[in-house]
């Protein structure tokens, strides 16, 4: 478990375990830590939460900024992951990245794959929260949610380790401790829709459909693409020598329009999902620039 974000949930800034001895926040952090450990022991002893997940590997090739996946069962059916490319000024030979760069191009003669995953540690969480709220113990309800979130992230981390060492097996001799994992010193990346490299949450639908996440892991997507149960994570596995985490940053109207056309969506819908990344005022004049 990466405990640092757990403390951030409670607006206690600092890194675990140093935060426990912080001269300013240490006392509050230690009290919270003790409560969290007590609830975690209860959850484990009484088996209050159930973790479920599904992953799969799909033959893949990049076509421009699209990633075309083939179903591995020989059905011939295909699906597309739509990636976005950075559009920021660069110095030297630094490229503007897109996730499609980490997949072999069509026609390259290389058999490549992309992995997909969806995991949750939230089965049973609603019952815990309902019990605590009925007892007017809102603190414990929030604590349960925060712990479930950490467990879901830990599940995603654990599964990615199995992928690297065994299931995909490209790093069979990997031996990283928890600190190295938190620093992302492993090979490959596992970005998730909604994260900096791929901010479009609607791409979760392709992941859920291909993995049959509802039937296999009891996970659902709401109309706004929130994942149920709460405390869930879904995303991609890329393995490429140059694969790295990055932030998309601001993008122009030209790419947004192209992205909308590729996805078969209207421009207004795409602009709404990508609003934080737009490098123009969509309420501006005909050229897309603010007045």
Coordinates of C-alpha atoms in Angstrom, one line a residue:
X1 CA 0.0 0.0 0.0
X2 CA 1.2 3.5 -0.8
X3 CA 0.1 5.3 2.3
X4 CA 1.1 8.9 1.4
X5 CA -2.1 9.6 -0.7
X6 CA -4.1 8.3 2.3
X7 CA -2.9 11.1 4.5
X8 CA -3.5 13.6 1.6
X9 CA -7.1 12.6 1.7
X10 CA -7.3 14.1 5.1
X11 CA -5.3 17.2 4.0
X12 CA -2.2 16.0 6.0
X13 CA 0.7 16.8 3.7
X14 CA 3.9 14.8 3.8
X15 CA 5.3 11.5 2.9
X16 CA 4.7 8.3 4.8
X17 CA 6.4 7.2 7.1
X18 CA 8.1 10.6 7.8
X19 CA 4.7 12.2 8.3
X20 CA 4.2 10.2 11.5
X21 CA 7.1 12.1 13.1
X22 CA 6.4 15.5 11.5
X23 CA 6.6 18.3 14.2
X24 CA 3.4 19.9 12.9
X25 CA 1.2 17.2 11.6
X26 CA 2.7 14.1 13.3
X27 CA 0.3 13.9 16.2
X28 CA -2.8 14.0 14.0
X29 CA -1.1 11.7 11.5
X30 CA -0.3 9.1 14.1
X31 CA -3.9 9.1 15.5
X32 CA -5.3 8.7 12.0
X33 CA -2.8 5.9 11.3
X34 CA -3.8 4.0 14.4
X35 CA -7.5 4.3 13.5
X36 CA -6.7 3.1 9.9
X37 CA -4.8 0.1 11.1
X38 CA -7.6 -0.9 13.5
X39 CA -10.2 -0.7 10.7
X40 CA -7.9 -2.5 8.3
X41 CA -7.5 -5.4 10.8
X42 CA -11.3 -5.5 11.2
X43 CA -11.8 -5.6 7.4
X44 CA -9.3 -8.5 7.0
X45 CA -10.5 -10.5 10.1
X46 CA -14.2 -10.2 9.1
X47 CA -13.6 -10.4 5.3
X48 CA -15.6 -7.3 4.9
X49 CA -14.2 -6.3 1.5
X50 CA -13.8 -8.5 -1.6
X51 CA -11.2 -7.7 -4.3
X52 CA -12.1 -8.7 -7.9
X53 CA -10.4 -8.0 -11.1
X54 CA -9.9 -9.0 -14.7
X55 CA -7.1 -8.4 -17.2
X56 CA -6.3 -9.4 -20.8
X57 CA -3.7 -9.0 -23.5
X58 CA -4.7 -8.0 -27.0
X59 CA -2.8 -8.0 -30.3
X60 CA -2.2 -4.3 -31.1
X61 CA -0.9 -2.0 -33.8
X62 CA -0.8 1.7 -34.0
X63 CA -2.4 3.6 -36.9
X64 CA -1.5 7.2 -36.6
X65 CA -2.6 8.1 -33.0
X66 CA -5.1 5.3 -32.9
X67 CA -4.3 1.9 -31.3
X68 CA -6.2 -0.9 -33.0
X69 CA -6.8 -4.0 -30.9
X70 CA -7.8 -7.4 -32.2
X71 CA -9.7 -9.9 -30.1
X72 CA -7.3 -12.8 -29.4
X73 CA -10.0 -15.5 -29.8
X74 CA -9.7 -15.3 -33.6
X75 CA -13.1 -13.7 -34.1
X76 CA -11.7 -11.0 -36.3
X77 CA -13.4 -8.3 -34.3
X78 CA -11.4 -5.2 -33.6
X79 CA -11.6 -2.2 -31.2
X80 CA -9.8 1.1 -31.1
X81 CA -8.2 3.0 -28.3
X82 CA -8.0 6.7 -29.2
X83 CA -4.9 8.5 -27.9
X84 CA -4.1 12.2 -27.8
X85 CA -0.8 13.8 -28.6
X86 CA 1.0 16.6 -26.7
X87 CA 1.1 19.9 -28.6
X88 CA 3.6 21.9 -26.6
X89 CA 6.7 23.8 -27.8
X90 CA 9.8 21.6 -27.5
X91 CA 13.5 22.2 -27.6
X92 CA 16.0 20.0 -29.3
X93 CA 14.8 16.6 -30.4
X94 CA 12.2 16.0 -27.6
X95 CA 9.0 14.7 -29.2
X96 CA 5.4 15.4 -28.4
X97 CA 4.2 12.1 -27.1
X98 CA 1.0 10.0 -27.5
X99 CA 0.3 6.6 -26.1
X100 CA 0.2 5.2 -29.6
X101 CA 3.9 5.8 -29.8
X102 CA 4.4 2.9 -27.4
X103 CA 2.8 0.4 -29.8
X104 CA 4.4 -1.0 -33.0
X105 CA 3.0 0.7 -36.1
X106 CA 0.9 -1.2 -38.6
X107 CA 3.1 -2.7 -41.3
X108 CA 6.2 -2.7 -39.0
X109 CA 6.4 -6.5 -39.0
X110 CA 6.4 -6.7 -35.2
X111 CA 3.8 -8.6 -33.2
X112 CA 2.8 -6.3 -30.4
X113 CA 0.3 -6.3 -27.6
X114 CA -1.5 -4.0 -25.2
X115 CA -2.8 -5.1 -21.9
X116 CA -6.1 -4.0 -20.3
X117 CA -7.2 -4.3 -16.7
X118 CA -10.0 -3.4 -14.4
X119 CA -9.8 -4.1 -10.6
X120 CA -11.8 -3.2 -7.5
X121 CA -11.5 -3.6 -3.8
X122 CA -15.0 -2.1 -3.3
X123 CA -17.3 -5.1 -3.1
X124 CA -18.7 -4.8 0.5
X125 CA -17.8 -1.1 0.9
X126 CA -21.4 0.2 0.7
X127 CA -22.4 -2.1 3.6
X128 CA -19.6 -0.8 5.8
X129 CA -20.4 2.8 4.9
X130 CA -24.1 2.3 5.5
X131 CA -23.5 0.8 8.9
X132 CA -21.2 3.6 10.0
X133 CA -23.5 6.3 8.7
X134 CA -26.5 4.7 10.4
X135 CA -24.5 4.9 13.7
X136 CA -23.8 8.6 12.8
X137 CA -20.1 7.8 12.6
X138 CA -19.2 9.8 9.5
X139 CA -15.5 9.7 10.3
X140 CA -15.4 5.9 10.1
X141 CA -17.4 5.9 6.9
X142 CA -14.9 8.3 5.3
X143 CA -12.1 6.2 6.7
X144 CA -13.5 3.0 5.1
X145 CA -13.7 4.7 1.7
X146 CA -10.2 6.0 2.0
X147 CA -8.9 2.5 2.9
X148 CA -10.8 0.9 0.1
X149 CA -9.3 3.3 -2.3
X150 CA -5.8 2.4 -1.1
X151 CA -6.5 -1.3 -1.4
X152 CA -7.7 -0.9 -4.9
X153 CA -4.5 1.0 -5.9
X154 CA -2.5 -1.7 -4.1
X155 CA -4.4 -4.4 -6.1
X156 CA -3.6 -2.6 -9.3
X157 CA 0.1 -2.4 -8.3
X158 CA 0.2 -6.1 -7.3
X159 CA -1.4 -7.2 -10.6
X160 CA 1.0 -5.1 -12.6
X161 CA 3.8 -6.8 -10.8
X162 CA 2.4 -10.2 -11.8
X163 CA 2.1 -8.9 -15.4
X164 CA 5.7 -7.9 -15.6
X165 CA 7.2 -10.9 -13.9
X166 CA 4.8 -13.7 -15.0
X167 CA 1.8 -13.0 -17.1
X168 CA 3.5 -11.0 -19.8
X169 CA 6.8 -11.9 -18.4
X170 CA 9.1 -9.3 -19.8
X171 CA 10.8 -8.6 -16.5
X172 CA 11.0 -12.1 -14.9
X173 CA 13.8 -11.2 -12.5
X174 CA 12.4 -8.0 -11.2
X175 CA 12.8 -7.5 -7.5
X176 CA 11.5 -4.1 -6.4
X177 CA 10.7 -3.0 -2.9
X178 CA 7.6 -0.9 -2.0
X179 CA 9.6 2.4 -2.3
X180 CA 10.9 1.5 -5.8
X181 CA 7.3 0.6 -6.9
X182 CA 6.0 3.9 -5.6
X183 CA 8.8 5.7 -7.6
X184 CA 7.7 3.8 -10.7
X185 CA 11.1 2.2 -11.3
X186 CA 9.6 -0.7 -13.1
X187 CA 9.6 -1.4 -16.9
X188 CA 6.5 -0.4 -18.8
X189 CA 3.5 1.8 -17.7
X190 CA -0.1 1.4 -16.7
X191 CA -1.9 4.7 -17.5
X192 CA -5.6 5.0 -16.8
X193 CA -8.4 7.0 -18.6
X194 CA -8.8 10.2 -16.7
X195 CA -5.1 10.4 -15.9
X196 CA -2.7 13.0 -17.4
X197 CA -1.6 11.1 -20.5
X198 CA -5.2 10.1 -21.4
X199 CA -7.7 12.4 -19.8
X200 CA -10.8 11.2 -21.7
X201 CA -12.9 9.1 -19.3
X202 CA -15.1 7.8 -22.1
X203 CA -12.3 5.5 -23.1
X204 CA -13.1 3.3 -20.1
X205 CA -16.1 1.9 -22.0
X206 CA -13.8 0.1 -24.5
X207 CA -11.8 -1.4 -21.6
X208 CA -14.9 -2.6 -19.8
X209 CA -16.4 -4.0 -23.0
X210 CA -13.3 -5.9 -24.1
X211 CA -12.7 -7.3 -20.6
X212 CA -16.4 -8.1 -19.9
X213 CA -15.7 -6.4 -16.6
X214 CA -19.3 -6.4 -15.5
X215 CA -19.7 -10.2 -15.8
X216 CA -16.1 -11.1 -14.8
X217 CA -15.5 -8.6 -11.9
X218 CA -18.9 -7.2 -11.0
X219 CA -17.8 -3.7 -12.1
X220 CA -20.0 -1.1 -13.9
X221 CA -19.7 2.3 -15.4
X222 CA -22.2 5.1 -14.7
X223 CA -23.4 7.5 -17.4
X224 CA -20.7 9.9 -16.3
X225 CA -18.1 7.0 -16.5
X226 CA -17.5 6.7 -12.8
X227 CA -16.7 3.1 -11.8
X228 CA -18.8 1.1 -9.5
X229 CA -18.1 -0.2 -6.9
X230 CA -16.2 2.8 -5.7
X231 CA -12.6 2.0 -5.0
X232 CA -11.9 0.8 -8.6
X233 CA -9.1 1.2 -11.1
X234 CA -9.0 0.5 -14.8
X235 CA -6.4 1.2 -17.5
X236 CA -3.8 -0.1 -19.9
X237 CA -0.5 -2.0 -19.8
X238 CA 2.2 -0.8 -22.3
X239 CA 5.7 -2.4 -22.5
X240 CA 8.1 -0.5 -24.8
X241 CA 11.7 0.6 -24.2
X242 CA 10.5 4.2 -24.4
X243 CA 7.3 3.9 -22.5
X244 CA 7.0 6.6 -19.9
X245 CA 4.3 8.5 -18.0
X246 CA 3.6 12.0 -19.3
X247 CA 1.0 14.7 -19.1
X248 CA -0.9 15.6 -22.2
X249 CA -1.0 19.3 -21.4
X250 CA -3.0 21.8 -23.5
X251 CA -4.2 20.8 -27.0
X252 CA -5.5 22.9 -29.9
X253 CA -8.9 22.9 -31.6
X254 CA -7.4 21.2 -34.6
X255 CA -6.5 18.0 -32.7
X256 CA -9.8 18.1 -30.7
X257 CA -11.8 18.2 -33.9
X258 CA -9.7 15.4 -35.4
X259 CA -10.2 13.3 -32.2
X260 CA -13.9 13.9 -32.3
X261 CA -14.1 12.7 -35.9
X262 CA -12.0 9.6 -35.1
X263 CA -14.3 8.7 -32.3
X264 CA -17.4 9.5 -34.2
X265 CA -18.6 12.0 -31.6
X266 CA -19.7 15.6 -32.0
X267 CA -17.2 18.3 -31.2
X268 CA -19.2 19.8 -28.3
X269 CA -19.3 16.4 -26.5
X270 CA -15.5 15.9 -26.8
X271 CA -14.8 19.4 -25.7
X272 CA -16.8 18.8 -22.6
X273 CA -14.8 15.8 -21.7
X274 CA -11.5 17.4 -22.5
X275 CA -12.3 20.9 -21.1
X276 CA -9.3 21.1 -18.7
X277 CA -6.9 20.4 -21.6
X278 CA -8.3 22.8 -24.2
X279 CA -5.8 25.5 -25.3
X280 CA -8.7 27.7 -26.5
X281 CA -11.9 29.1 -25.2
X282 CA -14.8 27.1 -26.6
X283 CA -17.1 30.0 -26.0
X284 CA -15.0 32.3 -28.0
X285 CA -15.2 33.5 -31.6
X286 CA -15.3 31.4 -34.8
X287 CA -11.5 30.7 -34.7
X288 CA -11.9 29.1 -31.3
X289 CA -9.9 31.9 -29.5
X290 CA -11.2 33.9 -26.7
X291 CA -12.4 37.4 -27.5

